[in-house]
Amino acid sequence: MSEIVAAIDEGAAQQLFTTEVASLGTQSTSGSSSLGPFGVSYAVSGTLSNGTVDLIAPATIEIADLRLDWHVDLSFQLDIGDFIPDIHIPQICIPIPCVGTVCTPRIDIVWPTVTIPVSFGDFLKTTVDLGVALSLVAGVWKVEGVVQGVPNLQFGAATAALLAAIGVAVAAAVAWVPLIGPFLAVLAVAVTAAIGIAGLTGLLGPLITPFISGTRFPITEVNALFEVLPASGPFDPAVFVTVETLAAEVQHNAPEDELVVLADIKP
Amino acid sequence: MSLTETSEVFVAVEESALNDLITAVCTTRPHLLHYGSPAFVPASSTSATQMAPIPFPGSPGLQWSVELTIPQLDLFKEDLPLPPELTLGPGQFSLSTVVQLCVDCASRGKGDEPKDDHHNDHGDDHTHHDPKEPDPKDDRGDNWPDNRDNWGKARNPMCCRLGVFAIGHLVTTWVGGQQAIGFAVDSVEIVDIEPNGLESVFECLLLMILRSVLADMSLPVTALELDAFTLTPTEGPLIDVNRVLARGNF
């Protein structure tokens, strides 16, 4: 039997989780990846919030409806010539009696490569299971809830919306190109078709998932050399005890499920 | 039955942990258990607390000291045997310690050989006397000379050790702005002192000493739960069976 037992019910665990989620703040990362046929550089950020705690004995904290607000800034190079053939109209000369030879100008349209910036944000909800992890690092016992496995994130309508945003971004980015007008709509459709839903989820999944997968939610920290009383004068130095062991588990103590921390100390 | 019941947070400290906490306090701040006048305690320090000699007409003051061993607490139910005069009831703790009472016997009769039974097994009266020191001056009949040039050394300490048992209960107090538990002594029993009047005097004396000592010894609630969760007690801290528990809000 442990010498010290501290327990909180699901209501307190909910308060604790809400506070800890808020303290995580906004996470962000950047890099490069593939967006369908395109190489893309990205900057992505995510903020977790909400979530309903369900304690499940012996060692699971289920968080339902965990919300992730995410935002992504993409930038990729679009070689228009990959979608619309370059136009080469040779010079044509026609001899005209009494006038002479009349030639049309040679026309060469080589489509440029343009940079397409896309900015998009949305949110998703998911349910994750946290395992209770315990560690003793640098003299501090840490109890954390760690997301188990890789959650299957459903982007849903966000992918279609992002595709549409890419189409709009393409149209805006190439609008300056001379003679592109008649091809604008075709180009936007071609690009979004090349990317497709699969291309988007192939990009978003690996970018967004790390904001949830493996996330560690602090539950509590206890110094292995725990200060019982602070120093309070020249003859009253601080009083410490050593926390020899610490453990954490979910217990079903009917009618409640409780998050329990167990400890043993020595003077 | 859930631990938290209708509250959000539950904390329980077994009596072994409570004793560990008290031991930590007493070993880090031994002056909480050791008091004496200058002949025994030359200056207040972490080790001991200097107090005034007991004033008495015709003397420079009676030199004395009181030193307790680290109290051992037993929470209801009774695990450590108590004298039959004491009964450990629900919600109470028992306390056992050994108290050493010393006085500096400044006046001795000429020719009296100081007894050296300091190490006797019965823990009864005994003296401390350094044989390298000259025999105490026989100043019987004179005013006691206040010629101590070394107040940190009692010349003829006479001490006794008394095994003390007490019954008490927890009280809520505050330490540094934090809620804490304190220890209040209700009754004291000393074994094997006769006559009964002497026993009563000693018991009363030790009751007052223990109350004073324990008044300075309290444990913050945060220490009871190692600060694992923030607890604002609404129930307790109180003594359950062999443990102190508290419930409250997160």
Short mmCIF file of C-alpha atoms in Angstrom, two decimals:
data_model
loop_
_atom_site.label_atom_id
_atom_site.label_comp_id
_atom_site.label_asym_id
_atom_site.label_seq_id
_atom_site.Cartn_x
_atom_site.Cartn_y
_atom_site.Cartn_z
CA MET A 1 0.00 0.00 0.00
CA SER A 2 1.33 3.41 -0.93
CA GLU A 3 1.95 5.93 1.80
CA ILE A 4 0.35 8.85 0.01
CA VAL A 5 -2.70 8.68 -2.22
CA ALA A 6 -4.04 11.66 -4.15
CA ALA A 7 -7.04 11.29 -6.42
CA ILE A 8 -9.22 13.48 -8.59
CA ASP A 9 -12.57 12.66 -10.10
CA GLU A 10 -13.53 13.10 -13.74
CA GLY A 11 -14.77 16.62 -13.14
CA ALA A 12 -11.42 17.70 -11.75
CA ALA A 13 -9.63 15.76 -14.48
CA GLN A 14 -11.68 17.73 -17.00
CA GLN A 15 -10.59 21.00 -15.39
CA LEU A 16 -7.00 19.81 -15.33
CA PHE A 17 -7.11 18.75 -18.97
CA THR A 18 -8.71 21.98 -20.11
CA THR A 19 -6.01 23.97 -18.35
CA GLU A 20 -3.21 21.85 -19.71
CA VAL A 21 -4.56 21.95 -23.26
CA ALA A 22 -4.74 25.73 -23.08
CA SER A 23 -1.18 25.86 -21.79
CA LEU A 24 0.06 23.98 -24.83
CA GLY A 25 -0.67 27.03 -26.96
CA THR A 26 -0.22 27.07 -30.70
CA GLN A 27 2.18 24.61 -32.19
CA SER A 28 3.74 25.25 -35.57
CA THR A 29 6.12 23.71 -38.02
CA SER A 30 7.35 24.29 -41.55
CA GLY A 31 9.11 22.40 -44.30
CA SER A 32 8.58 21.03 -47.75
CA SER A 33 6.50 18.21 -49.08
CA SER A 34 4.49 17.12 -52.06
CA LEU A 35 1.12 18.37 -53.12
CA GLY A 36 0.03 16.01 -55.84
CA PRO A 37 2.55 16.57 -58.66
CA PHE A 38 3.93 19.72 -57.07
CA GLY A 39 6.72 20.28 -54.67
CA VAL A 40 5.39 22.52 -51.96
CA SER A 41 6.80 24.47 -49.08
CA TYR A 42 4.56 24.86 -46.10
CA ALA A 43 4.13 26.55 -42.75
CA VAL A 44 1.46 24.98 -40.62
CA SER A 45 0.16 25.74 -37.14
CA GLY A 46 -2.34 24.04 -34.89
CA THR A 47 -4.11 24.80 -31.62
CA LEU A 48 -5.83 22.18 -29.51
CA SER A 49 -8.89 22.95 -27.45
CA ASN A 50 -11.98 21.45 -25.85
CA GLY A 51 -12.27 17.72 -25.47
CA THR A 52 -14.31 15.72 -23.01
CA VAL A 53 -12.44 13.58 -20.50
CA ASP A 54 -13.50 10.03 -19.79
CA LEU A 55 -11.36 8.09 -17.33
CA ILE A 56 -11.17 4.41 -18.17
CA ALA A 57 -9.49 2.00 -15.74
CA PRO A 58 -6.77 0.90 -15.51
CA ALA A 59 -4.73 3.40 -17.46
CA THR A 60 -6.63 5.24 -20.18
CA ILE A 61 -7.83 8.80 -20.38
CA GLU A 62 -10.12 9.15 -23.37
CA ILE A 63 -10.52 12.62 -24.82
CA ALA A 64 -13.57 12.86 -27.04
CA ASP A 65 -14.22 15.72 -29.45
CA LEU A 66 -10.74 17.11 -29.12
CA ARG A 67 -10.70 20.10 -31.42
CA LEU A 68 -7.72 21.14 -33.52
CA ASP A 69 -7.81 24.47 -35.25
CA TRP A 70 -5.21 24.37 -37.98
CA HIS A 71 -3.88 26.83 -40.51
CA VAL A 72 -1.61 26.15 -43.41
CA ASP A 73 0.33 28.45 -45.71
CA LEU A 74 1.41 26.69 -48.89
CA SER A 75 3.58 27.86 -51.71
CA PHE A 76 4.31 25.89 -54.85
CA GLN A 77 5.73 26.51 -58.29
CA LEU A 78 3.35 26.08 -61.20
CA ASP A 79 4.81 25.68 -64.64
CA ILE A 80 1.81 26.67 -66.72
CA GLY A 81 3.36 24.93 -69.68
CA ASP A 82 2.81 21.64 -67.94
CA PHE A 83 -0.93 22.19 -68.30
CA ILE A 84 -1.30 24.41 -71.34
CA PRO A 85 0.93 23.74 -74.30
CA ASP A 86 3.18 26.52 -75.36
CA ILE A 87 1.89 28.24 -78.47
CA HIS A 88 4.14 28.52 -81.48
CA ILE A 89 2.54 30.02 -84.60
CA PRO A 90 5.04 30.20 -87.43
CA GLN A 91 5.23 33.07 -89.74
CA ILE A 92 3.08 32.63 -92.79
CA CYS A 93 3.77 34.58 -95.93
CA ILE A 94 1.25 34.90 -98.67
CA PRO A 95 2.14 36.41 -102.04
CA ILE A 96 -0.55 38.79 -103.02
CA PRO A 97 -0.60 40.08 -106.59
CA CYS A 98 0.02 43.74 -106.96
CA VAL A 99 0.83 43.91 -103.26
CA GLY A 100 3.64 41.62 -102.80
CA THR A 101 4.23 39.07 -100.10
CA VAL A 102 2.40 39.62 -96.86
CA CYS A 103 3.66 37.76 -93.80
CA THR A 104 1.97 37.22 -90.47
CA PRO A 105 4.14 37.69 -87.45
CA ARG A 106 5.63 34.66 -85.79
CA ILE A 107 3.94 34.07 -82.51
CA ASP A 108 5.65 32.16 -79.66
CA ILE A 109 3.91 31.95 -76.36
CA VAL A 110 5.98 30.16 -73.74
CA TRP A 111 4.04 29.99 -70.51
CA PRO A 112 5.98 31.06 -67.47
CA THR A 113 6.42 29.35 -64.14
CA VAL A 114 4.60 31.18 -61.39
CA THR A 115 4.55 30.89 -57.62
CA ILE A 116 1.16 30.03 -56.18
CA PRO A 117 0.59 31.04 -52.54
CA VAL A 118 -2.32 29.42 -50.75
CA SER A 119 -3.47 30.22 -47.24
CA PHE A 120 -6.15 28.13 -45.64
CA GLY A 121 -7.41 27.21 -42.19
CA ASP A 122 -10.06 24.97 -40.73
CA PHE A 123 -10.69 22.81 -37.69
CA LEU A 124 -11.31 19.16 -37.04
CA LYS A 125 -12.45 17.06 -34.12
CA THR A 126 -11.17 13.71 -33.10
CA THR A 127 -11.19 11.28 -30.20
CA VAL A 128 -7.89 10.17 -28.70
CA ASP A 129 -6.79 7.84 -25.93
CA LEU A 130 -4.12 9.03 -23.55
CA GLY A 131 -1.92 6.54 -21.78
CA VAL A 132 -0.55 7.49 -18.38
CA ALA A 133 3.21 7.89 -18.63
CA LEU A 134 5.57 8.30 -15.71
CA SER A 135 9.14 9.52 -15.79
CA LEU A 136 11.84 10.76 -13.44
CA VAL A 137 13.90 13.34 -15.27
CA ALA A 138 16.41 15.66 -13.64
CA GLY A 139 14.99 15.07 -10.21
CA VAL A 140 11.38 15.64 -11.18
CA TRP A 141 8.68 13.02 -11.29
CA LYS A 142 6.43 13.70 -14.24
CA VAL A 143 3.01 12.20 -14.82
CA GLU A 144 1.71 12.83 -18.30
CA GLY A 145 -1.10 11.71 -20.54
CA VAL A 146 0.39 10.68 -23.86
CA VAL A 147 -1.72 10.28 -27.00
CA GLN A 148 -1.65 6.64 -27.98
CA GLY A 149 -1.35 5.59 -31.62
CA VAL A 150 -2.00 7.73 -34.65
CA PRO A 151 -5.46 9.24 -34.76
CA ASN A 152 -7.36 8.95 -38.02
CA LEU A 153 -8.07 12.58 -38.81
CA GLN A 154 -11.06 13.30 -41.01
CA PHE A 155 -10.61 16.50 -42.95
CA GLY A 156 -14.01 16.16 -44.61
CA ALA A 157 -15.24 19.23 -46.38
CA ALA A 158 -11.99 21.00 -45.66
CA THR A 159 -10.24 19.22 -48.50
CA ALA A 160 -12.82 20.32 -51.07
CA ALA A 161 -12.65 23.85 -49.72
CA LEU A 162 -8.87 23.83 -49.85
CA LEU A 163 -8.96 22.56 -53.42
CA ALA A 164 -11.28 25.41 -54.32
CA ALA A 165 -8.92 27.82 -52.56
CA ILE A 166 -6.04 26.46 -54.60
CA GLY A 167 -8.06 26.99 -57.80
CA VAL A 168 -8.74 30.58 -56.82
CA ALA A 169 -5.10 31.10 -55.89
CA VAL A 170 -3.96 29.73 -59.23
CA ALA A 171 -6.30 32.05 -61.12
CA ALA A 172 -5.12 35.03 -59.13
CA ALA A 173 -1.45 34.15 -59.48
CA VAL A 174 -1.46 33.78 -63.25
CA ALA A 175 -3.86 36.56 -64.10
CA TRP A 176 -0.98 38.81 -65.09
CA VAL A 177 0.33 36.40 -67.72
CA PRO A 178 -0.37 37.79 -71.22
CA LEU A 179 -2.90 35.88 -73.25
CA ILE A 180 -3.76 33.56 -70.39
CA GLY A 181 -7.32 34.81 -70.22
CA PRO A 182 -8.96 32.18 -72.40
CA PHE A 183 -7.09 29.44 -70.59
CA LEU A 184 -7.60 30.59 -67.02
CA ALA A 185 -10.52 28.42 -66.12
CA VAL A 186 -9.00 25.42 -67.82
CA LEU A 187 -5.76 25.90 -65.98
CA ALA A 188 -7.42 26.17 -62.56
CA VAL A 189 -9.41 23.03 -63.16
CA ALA A 190 -6.40 21.19 -64.45
CA VAL A 191 -4.28 22.09 -61.47
CA THR A 192 -6.90 21.16 -58.88
CA ALA A 193 -7.59 17.96 -60.76
CA ALA A 194 -3.89 17.12 -60.72
CA ILE A 195 -3.75 17.61 -57.00
CA GLY A 196 -7.03 15.95 -56.20
CA ILE A 197 -8.44 14.97 -52.84
CA ALA A 198 -5.80 12.30 -52.49
CA GLY A 199 -3.02 14.80 -52.97
CA LEU A 200 -4.46 17.08 -50.32
CA THR A 201 -5.01 14.41 -47.73
CA GLY A 202 -1.56 13.08 -48.55
CA LEU A 203 -0.21 16.48 -47.62
CA LEU A 204 -2.47 17.45 -44.73
CA GLY A 205 -2.41 14.12 -42.92
CA PRO A 206 1.33 14.08 -42.23
CA LEU A 207 1.35 17.81 -41.51
CA ILE A 208 -1.57 17.97 -39.10
CA THR A 209 -1.39 14.60 -37.37
CA PRO A 210 1.77 15.39 -35.34
CA PHE A 211 -0.11 18.16 -33.59
CA ILE A 212 -2.11 15.42 -31.91
CA SER A 213 -0.19 12.18 -32.21
CA GLY A 214 2.35 11.78 -29.44
CA THR A 215 1.23 14.95 -27.70
CA ARG A 216 2.00 14.84 -23.99
CA PHE A 217 -0.44 16.49 -21.64
CA PRO A 218 1.11 17.19 -18.22
CA ILE A 219 -0.96 15.77 -15.38
CA THR A 220 1.29 16.61 -12.47
CA GLU A 221 4.92 17.09 -11.51
CA VAL A 222 6.48 16.30 -8.17
CA ASN A 223 10.05 17.10 -7.22
CA ALA A 224 11.86 13.97 -6.12
CA LEU A 225 13.32 16.11 -3.34
CA PHE A 226 10.04 17.60 -2.22
CA GLU A 227 10.03 20.74 -0.11
CA VAL A 228 7.72 20.22 2.84
CA LEU A 229 8.42 23.59 4.45
CA PRO A 230 10.29 26.53 2.98
CA ALA A 231 13.15 28.13 4.86
CA SER A 232 11.71 30.63 7.29
CA GLY A 233 14.62 32.01 9.25
CA PRO A 234 18.26 31.50 10.16
CA PHE A 235 17.48 28.45 12.28
CA ASP A 236 14.70 27.07 10.13
CA PRO A 237 16.14 25.71 6.91
CA ALA A 238 13.86 24.28 4.29
CA VAL A 239 12.55 20.81 5.07
CA PHE A 240 12.61 18.17 2.37
CA VAL A 241 11.50 14.61 1.96
CA THR A 242 12.53 12.24 -0.79
CA VAL A 243 9.80 10.90 -3.02
CA GLU A 244 11.04 7.37 -3.50
CA THR A 245 8.34 6.09 -5.82
CA LEU A 246 5.51 7.65 -7.72
CA ALA A 247 2.81 5.98 -9.77
CA ALA A 248 -0.35 7.04 -11.50
CA GLU A 249 -3.34 5.03 -12.62
CA VAL A 250 -7.03 5.23 -13.34
CA GLN A 251 -9.13 3.43 -10.77
CA HIS A 252 -12.76 2.50 -11.00
CA ASN A 253 -14.08 3.12 -7.51
CA ALA A 254 -17.81 2.78 -8.02
CA PRO A 255 -19.63 4.84 -8.91
CA GLU A 256 -16.74 6.94 -10.15
CA ASP A 257 -13.62 6.64 -12.21
CA GLU A 258 -10.71 8.48 -10.64
CA LEU A 259 -7.22 9.50 -11.60
CA VAL A 260 -4.99 8.41 -8.73
CA VAL A 261 -1.40 9.32 -7.90
CA LEU A 262 0.43 7.06 -5.45
CA ALA A 263 3.67 7.90 -3.70
CA ASP A 264 6.10 6.66 -1.09
CA ILE A 265 8.43 9.00 0.75
CA LYS A 266 11.30 8.86 3.16
CA PRO A 267 12.71 11.58 5.40
CA MET B 1 -17.08 3.67 -2.70
CA SER B 2 -15.14 6.31 -4.55
CA LEU B 3 -12.19 8.02 -2.93
CA THR B 4 -13.36 11.50 -3.76
CA GLU B 5 -17.01 10.80 -2.86
CA THR B 6 -18.88 14.05 -3.50
CA SER B 7 -15.68 16.10 -3.70
CA GLU B 8 -13.27 16.58 -6.56
CA VAL B 9 -9.99 15.81 -4.83
CA PHE B 10 -9.00 13.22 -2.26
CA VAL B 11 -5.77 12.97 -0.31
CA ALA B 12 -4.73 10.32 2.18
CA VAL B 13 -1.48 10.08 4.11
CA GLU B 14 -0.69 6.86 5.90
CA GLU B 15 0.74 7.22 9.40
CA SER B 16 4.12 6.00 8.18
CA ALA B 17 4.28 8.93 5.77
CA LEU B 18 3.10 11.29 8.48
CA ASN B 19 5.92 10.08 10.69
CA ASP B 20 8.34 10.49 7.80
CA LEU B 21 7.21 14.10 7.41
CA ILE B 22 7.56 14.77 11.13
CA THR B 23 10.96 13.10 11.18
CA ALA B 24 12.06 15.27 8.27
CA VAL B 25 10.95 18.39 10.10
CA CYS B 26 12.59 17.37 13.37
CA THR B 27 15.88 16.26 11.86
CA THR B 28 16.17 19.39 9.74
CA ARG B 29 15.11 21.69 12.58
CA PRO B 30 16.19 19.89 15.75
CA HIS B 31 15.81 23.09 17.72
CA LEU B 32 12.08 22.36 17.72
CA LEU B 33 12.81 19.54 20.16
CA HIS B 34 15.67 20.99 22.19
CA TYR B 35 15.36 23.96 24.55
CA GLY B 36 17.59 25.14 27.29
CA SER B 37 19.07 28.02 29.24
CA PRO B 38 22.57 29.31 28.42
CA ALA B 39 24.40 26.72 30.47
CA PHE B 40 23.00 24.06 28.19
CA VAL B 41 22.33 26.03 25.02
CA PRO B 42 24.99 28.72 24.57
CA ALA B 43 23.13 30.25 21.65
CA SER B 44 20.06 29.57 19.59
CA SER B 45 20.84 27.65 16.46
CA THR B 46 19.34 25.09 14.16
CA SER B 47 20.19 22.52 16.82
CA ALA B 48 18.67 24.09 19.90
CA THR B 49 16.68 27.02 21.15
CA GLN B 50 18.16 29.12 23.90
CA MET B 51 15.76 30.31 26.57
CA ALA B 52 16.15 32.24 29.78
CA PRO B 53 17.18 30.57 33.05
CA ILE B 54 14.39 30.17 35.53
CA PRO B 55 14.66 33.19 37.83
CA PHE B 56 14.78 32.39 41.47
CA PRO B 57 15.67 34.63 44.40
CA GLY B 58 19.24 34.33 45.54
CA SER B 59 20.45 32.63 42.41
CA PRO B 60 21.63 33.79 39.01
CA GLY B 61 18.80 31.70 37.60
CA LEU B 62 18.25 27.99 37.43
CA GLN B 63 19.84 26.47 34.38
CA TRP B 64 17.77 23.84 32.64
CA SER B 65 17.17 22.02 29.40
CA VAL B 66 14.46 19.94 27.83
CA GLU B 67 15.11 17.67 24.90
CA LEU B 68 12.65 15.37 23.23
CA THR B 69 13.25 12.50 20.88
CA ILE B 70 11.40 12.64 17.58
CA PRO B 71 7.77 11.95 18.44
CA GLN B 72 6.29 8.78 17.02
CA LEU B 73 2.66 9.18 16.02
CA ASP B 74 0.10 6.42 15.87
CA LEU B 75 -3.18 7.28 14.24
CA PHE B 76 -6.42 5.65 15.32
CA LYS B 77 -6.69 2.62 15.34
CA GLU B 78 -4.15 1.77 17.99
CA ASP B 79 -1.06 0.02 16.71
CA LEU B 80 1.47 1.07 19.33
CA PRO B 81 0.56 -0.08 22.83
CA LEU B 82 -0.42 2.66 25.27
CA PRO B 83 -0.47 2.75 29.06
CA PRO B 84 -3.84 1.61 30.39
CA GLU B 85 -4.61 5.17 31.47
CA LEU B 86 -4.82 6.27 27.84
CA THR B 87 -7.32 5.20 25.24
CA LEU B 88 -6.96 6.06 21.58
CA GLY B 89 -10.36 7.01 20.25
CA PRO B 90 -11.60 7.69 16.71
CA GLY B 91 -10.13 10.85 15.29
CA GLN B 92 -7.24 10.85 17.71
CA PHE B 93 -3.55 10.17 17.50
CA SER B 94 -1.21 8.90 20.14
CA LEU B 95 2.28 10.20 20.54
CA SER B 96 5.25 8.64 22.21
CA THR B 97 8.55 10.29 22.91
CA VAL B 98 11.29 10.36 25.46
CA VAL B 99 11.85 13.62 27.28
CA GLN B 100 15.17 14.42 28.88
CA LEU B 101 14.94 17.03 31.60
CA CYS B 102 18.15 18.51 32.90
CA VAL B 103 19.08 21.04 35.53
CA ASP B 104 22.52 22.36 36.28
CA CYS B 105 22.99 21.46 39.91
CA ALA B 106 25.29 24.34 40.74
CA SER B 107 25.54 23.53 44.41
CA ARG B 108 26.74 20.22 45.70
CA GLY B 109 27.67 19.14 49.12
CA LYS B 110 31.39 19.00 49.87
CA GLY B 111 32.64 15.51 49.45
CA ASP B 112 29.62 14.40 47.46
CA GLU B 113 30.78 12.26 44.66
CA PRO B 114 28.90 12.99 41.48
CA LYS B 115 26.96 10.02 40.32
CA ASP B 116 27.62 8.93 36.82
CA ASP B 117 24.64 6.83 35.88
CA HIS B 118 24.06 8.61 32.63
CA HIS B 119 24.04 5.39 30.74
CA ASN B 120 21.95 3.33 33.05
CA ASP B 121 19.45 1.19 31.32
CA HIS B 122 16.47 2.42 33.22
CA GLY B 123 16.70 5.98 32.02
CA ASP B 124 16.41 7.27 35.55
CA ASP B 125 18.18 10.16 37.22
CA HIS B 126 21.77 10.57 36.19
CA THR B 127 24.45 13.21 36.04
CA HIS B 128 26.92 14.44 33.50
CA HIS B 129 30.28 15.31 34.94
CA ASP B 130 33.56 15.57 33.17
CA PRO B 131 36.15 13.97 35.41
CA LYS B 132 38.77 16.31 33.97
CA GLU B 133 36.93 19.24 35.48
CA PRO B 134 37.67 20.22 39.08
CA ASP B 135 35.16 19.14 41.61
CA PRO B 136 32.34 21.56 41.93
CA LYS B 137 32.84 24.19 44.55
CA ASP B 138 30.92 23.69 47.68
CA ASP B 139 29.10 26.96 47.82
CA ARG B 140 26.32 25.69 50.03
CA GLY B 141 25.09 28.44 52.26
CA ASP B 142 26.45 31.20 50.02
CA ASN B 143 24.75 33.07 47.29
CA TRP B 144 25.37 31.17 44.09
CA PRO B 145 28.16 32.92 42.24
CA ASP B 146 27.23 34.18 38.85
CA ASN B 147 30.71 33.61 37.60
CA ARG B 148 30.01 31.65 34.50
CA ASP B 149 32.50 32.65 31.90
CA ASN B 150 31.36 29.81 29.76
CA TRP B 151 27.62 29.77 29.59
CA GLY B 152 27.58 27.00 27.08
CA LYS B 153 28.67 24.46 29.64
CA ALA B 154 26.63 23.23 32.54
CA ARG B 155 28.90 22.43 35.46
CA ASN B 156 26.87 19.73 37.10
CA PRO B 157 24.04 18.70 34.87
CA MET B 158 21.59 16.32 36.40
CA CYS B 159 19.19 14.74 33.98
CA CYS B 160 16.40 12.28 33.86
CA ARG B 161 14.69 10.64 30.97
CA LEU B 162 11.00 10.06 30.95
CA GLY B 163 9.04 7.96 28.54
CA VAL B 164 5.97 9.96 27.66
CA PHE B 165 2.77 8.94 25.99
CA ALA B 166 0.13 11.40 24.91
CA ILE B 167 -3.20 11.49 23.17
CA GLY B 168 -4.19 14.32 20.87
CA HIS B 169 -6.12 15.42 17.86
CA LEU B 170 -5.43 17.31 14.66
CA VAL B 171 -6.17 20.98 14.33
CA THR B 172 -6.31 23.18 11.29
CA THR B 173 -3.74 25.91 11.21
CA TRP B 174 -1.86 28.04 8.70
CA VAL B 175 1.78 28.10 7.69
CA GLY B 176 3.07 30.78 5.37
CA GLY B 177 -0.42 31.50 4.13
CA GLN B 178 -1.12 27.85 3.44
CA GLN B 179 -3.59 25.68 5.23
CA ALA B 180 -1.81 23.17 7.43
CA ILE B 181 -2.43 20.54 10.04
CA GLY B 182 -1.30 21.01 13.58
CA PHE B 183 -1.16 18.68 16.53
CA ALA B 184 -2.99 19.38 19.77
CA VAL B 185 -2.26 17.31 22.86
CA ASP B 186 -5.20 16.36 25.05
CA SER B 187 -3.60 14.25 27.77
CA VAL B 188 -0.24 12.89 28.84
CA GLU B 189 0.79 9.82 30.73
CA ILE B 190 4.16 9.04 32.28
CA VAL B 191 4.74 5.52 33.39
CA ASP B 192 6.08 4.44 36.73
CA ILE B 193 6.51 7.64 38.70
CA GLU B 194 5.63 7.68 42.33
CA PRO B 195 4.18 9.21 44.37
CA ASN B 196 1.12 10.07 42.34
CA GLY B 197 1.43 13.75 43.16
CA LEU B 198 4.89 13.85 41.59
CA GLU B 199 3.58 12.02 38.57
CA SER B 200 0.79 14.54 38.21
CA VAL B 201 3.22 17.43 38.39
CA PHE B 202 5.45 15.90 35.75
CA GLU B 203 2.51 15.04 33.55
CA CYS B 204 1.22 18.57 33.75
CA LEU B 205 4.68 19.94 33.04
CA LEU B 206 5.15 17.67 30.05
CA LEU B 207 1.66 18.36 28.78
CA MET B 208 2.53 22.05 28.68
CA ILE B 209 5.91 21.32 27.09
CA LEU B 210 4.43 19.06 24.43
CA ARG B 211 1.71 21.56 23.64
CA SER B 212 4.33 24.25 23.21
CA VAL B 213 6.62 22.09 21.11
CA LEU B 214 3.84 20.88 18.86
CA ALA B 215 2.45 24.37 18.46
CA ASP B 216 5.51 25.08 16.32
CA MET B 217 5.22 21.90 14.35
CA SER B 218 2.70 21.85 11.54
CA LEU B 219 2.54 20.39 8.07
CA PRO B 220 1.08 22.22 5.10
CA VAL B 221 -1.70 20.43 3.30
CA THR B 222 0.36 20.69 0.13
CA ALA B 223 2.95 18.48 1.78
CA LEU B 224 0.33 15.86 2.53
CA GLU B 225 -0.39 15.39 -1.14
CA LEU B 226 3.07 16.31 -2.47
CA ASP B 227 1.42 19.11 -4.40
CA ALA B 228 0.28 16.53 -6.92
CA PHE B 229 -3.11 18.20 -7.24
CA THR B 230 -4.29 21.51 -5.93
CA LEU B 231 -6.57 20.85 -3.00
CA THR B 232 -8.79 23.30 -1.20
CA PRO B 233 -10.06 21.19 1.70
CA THR B 234 -13.74 21.12 2.44
CA GLU B 235 -13.50 17.98 4.58
CA GLY B 236 -10.59 17.41 6.93
CA PRO B 237 -7.75 17.00 7.23
CA LEU B 238 -8.99 14.45 9.71
CA ILE B 239 -7.82 11.19 11.12
CA ASP B 240 -9.34 8.17 9.46
CA VAL B 241 -8.19 4.66 10.25
CA ASN B 242 -4.40 4.80 10.35
CA ARG B 243 -4.28 7.71 7.96
CA VAL B 244 -4.99 11.39 7.62
CA LEU B 245 -7.36 12.23 4.82
CA ALA B 246 -8.84 15.31 3.27
CA ARG B 247 -11.29 15.98 0.51
CA GLY B 248 -11.98 19.18 -1.27
CA ASN B 249 -12.22 21.12 -4.45
CA PHE B 250 -9.73 21.18 -7.25
#
